[in-house]
Coordinates of C-alpha atoms in Angstrom, one line a residue:
M839 CA -41.9 -3.9 27.5
K840 CA -45.6 -4.3 28.0
P841 CA -47.8 -5.5 25.1
T842 CA -49.6 -2.1 25.0
D843 CA -46.4 -0.1 24.6
T844 CA -45.4 1.2 21.2
P845 CA -42.1 -0.5 20.2
T846 CA -39.2 1.7 19.4
P847 CA -37.1 1.3 16.2
A848 CA -34.3 -0.3 18.2
V849 CA -36.7 -2.9 19.6
L850 CA -38.1 -3.6 16.1
A851 CA -34.6 -4.0 14.7
R852 CA -33.9 -6.7 17.3
R853 CA -37.1 -8.5 16.5
G854 CA -36.3 -8.9 12.8
T855 CA -38.6 -8.5 9.8
P856 CA -42.2 -9.7 10.3
V857 CA -43.3 -12.5 7.9
P858 CA -46.5 -14.4 7.7
G859 CA -46.7 -16.9 10.6
G860 CA -44.0 -15.3 12.7
H861 CA -40.9 -13.2 12.3
C862 CA -37.5 -13.6 10.9
P863 CA -34.5 -13.6 13.2
A864 CA -32.7 -10.4 13.7
P865 CA -30.6 -9.4 10.6
A866 CA -27.0 -10.4 10.8
E867 CA -24.2 -7.8 10.6
P868 CA -23.4 -7.0 7.0
A869 CA -20.3 -8.7 5.7
A870 CA -17.2 -6.5 5.4
A871 CA -16.7 -5.4 1.8
V872 CA -13.8 -7.1 0.1
P873 CA -11.4 -4.5 -1.4
V874 CA -11.2 -4.8 -5.1
R875 CA -7.6 -4.7 -6.4
E876 CA -6.3 -4.4 -9.9
P877 CA -4.9 -7.6 -11.2
Y878 CA -1.2 -7.9 -10.4
D879 CA 1.3 -8.5 -13.1
R880 CA 4.9 -8.8 -11.8
H881 CA 6.5 -7.9 -15.2
T882 CA 4.4 -4.7 -15.5
W883 CA 5.1 -3.8 -11.8
E884 CA 8.9 -4.3 -12.2
A885 CA 8.9 -2.3 -15.4
A886 CA 7.1 0.6 -13.7
V887 CA 9.7 0.4 -10.8
M888 CA 12.6 0.5 -13.3
A889 CA 11.0 3.5 -15.1
S890 CA 10.5 5.4 -11.9
S891 CA 12.9 8.0 -10.4
L892 CA 13.4 5.9 -7.2
H893 CA 16.9 5.5 -5.8
R894 CA 18.7 2.3 -6.7
G895 CA 18.6 1.0 -3.1
T896 CA 14.9 1.5 -3.0
R897 CA 14.6 -0.3 -6.3
L898 CA 16.5 -3.2 -4.8
I899 CA 14.1 -3.4 -1.9
A900 CA 11.2 -3.3 -4.4
F901 CA 12.6 -6.3 -6.4
V902 CA 13.1 -8.3 -3.2
L903 CA 9.5 -7.7 -2.2
A904 CA 8.4 -8.7 -5.7
H905 CA 10.4 -11.9 -5.5
Y906 CA 8.7 -12.9 -2.2
A907 CA 5.2 -11.7 -3.1
D908 CA 2.5 -14.3 -4.0
D909 CA 0.7 -14.4 -7.4
A910 CA -1.6 -11.6 -6.3
G911 CA 1.3 -9.3 -5.2
Y912 CA 0.7 -9.8 -1.5
L913 CA 3.1 -10.4 1.4
P914 CA 1.1 -11.5 4.5
P915 CA 1.7 -10.1 7.9
G916 CA 5.2 -10.9 9.4
A917 CA 6.6 -12.3 6.1
Q918 CA 9.7 -11.2 4.2
Q919 CA 9.0 -7.5 4.6
H920 CA 10.4 -7.6 8.1
L921 CA 13.5 -5.3 8.5
T922 CA 15.7 -8.2 9.6
S923 CA 14.8 -10.2 6.6
L924 CA 15.3 -7.2 4.2
T925 CA 18.7 -6.3 5.7
A926 CA 19.8 -9.9 5.3
S927 CA 18.6 -10.1 1.7
T928 CA 19.9 -6.8 0.5
G929 CA 22.9 -5.9 2.8
H930 CA 21.3 -2.5 3.6
N931 CA 21.1 -1.3 7.1
P932 CA 17.7 -1.3 8.8
R933 CA 17.3 2.5 8.6
N934 CA 17.8 2.4 4.8
C935 CA 15.3 -0.5 4.4
R936 CA 12.7 1.4 6.5
L937 CA 13.2 4.6 4.4
S938 CA 13.0 2.6 1.2
L939 CA 9.7 1.0 2.3
Q940 CA 8.4 4.5 3.1
Q941 CA 9.5 5.8 -0.4
L942 CA 7.8 2.9 -2.1
E943 CA 4.7 3.6 -0.2
N944 CA 4.9 7.4 -1.0
A945 CA 5.4 6.5 -4.7
R946 CA 2.4 4.2 -4.4
F947 CA 4.2 1.1 -5.5
I948 CA 3.2 -0.6 -2.2
S949 CA 0.3 -0.2 0.1
R950 CA 0.2 -1.1 3.8
P951 CA -2.4 -0.6 6.6
S952 CA -1.8 2.5 8.6
M953 CA 0.3 2.3 11.7
A954 CA -2.6 3.6 13.8
A955 CA -5.0 1.0 12.5
W956 CA -2.7 -2.0 12.8
R957 CA -3.2 -3.8 16.1
D958 CA -1.2 -7.0 15.4
D959 CA 2.3 -7.7 16.8
R960 CA 3.5 -8.9 13.4
V961 CA 4.9 -6.7 10.7
R962 CA 2.2 -5.0 8.5
P963 CA 1.3 -6.8 5.3
V964 CA 2.4 -5.4 2.0
T965 CA 0.5 -5.3 -1.3
L966 CA 2.3 -4.4 -4.5
T967 CA 0.4 -1.8 -6.4
L968 CA 0.8 0.3 -9.5
P969 CA 0.6 4.1 -9.1
P970 CA -2.4 5.7 -10.8
A971 CA -2.0 6.9 -14.3
G972 CA -0.4 10.3 -14.5
F973 CA 1.0 10.1 -10.9
R974 CA 4.5 11.4 -10.7
Y975 CA 6.6 10.7 -7.6
E976 CA 8.9 13.6 -6.6
P977 CA 11.3 12.5 -3.8
A978 CA 11.6 15.0 -0.9
G979 CA 14.0 17.9 -1.8
Q980 CA 13.8 17.3 -5.5
T981 CA 10.7 19.3 -6.4
H982 CA 10.9 21.3 -9.6
R983 CA 9.7 24.9 -9.8
G984 CA 8.3 25.9 -13.1
P985 CA 8.2 23.8 -16.3
R986 CA 10.9 21.2 -17.0
R987 CA 13.5 22.0 -19.6
T988 CA 12.9 20.4 -22.9
E989 CA 15.8 21.9 -24.9
P990 CA 19.1 19.9 -25.2
A991 CA 21.8 20.5 -22.6
H992 CA 24.1 23.4 -23.1
P993 CA 27.2 22.3 -25.1
G994 CA 29.6 24.4 -23.1
G995 CA 32.1 27.0 -24.2
A996 CA 32.2 30.7 -24.0
V997 CA 29.4 32.9 -25.4
A998 CA 30.7 35.8 -27.5

């Protein structure tokens, strides 16, 4: 670039911000934003799992994950959430462990990076989370049409 040429915005960005007596170095890349998580309370999380409509096998997987999670409710990549570790800890087969992890993720009790975005050879990390207020998990095949019944169950017997 000649001194008489008008600089482009890209050239100016590489030069940095002008200051008296010279110019600042080019600005550094902005730091990645740290995700803000709600504080993790194991007792509250386990109570929410118990109050949910999850299958008992899925609840067992949830409690195993809670047992091995750190104080922030985090299991690092390649930790105890690996299928071989979960099958050894629970006695479930790998398919049921995988389905339970998917159900916990669908019910928003855990969060994991997406499969497409994960580029590591290790198992994806798991963060234990509480579902948002008012969120109701309906397992596949158990959707309810219309309002739920609120009257007591029918006592049986013939109607005259």
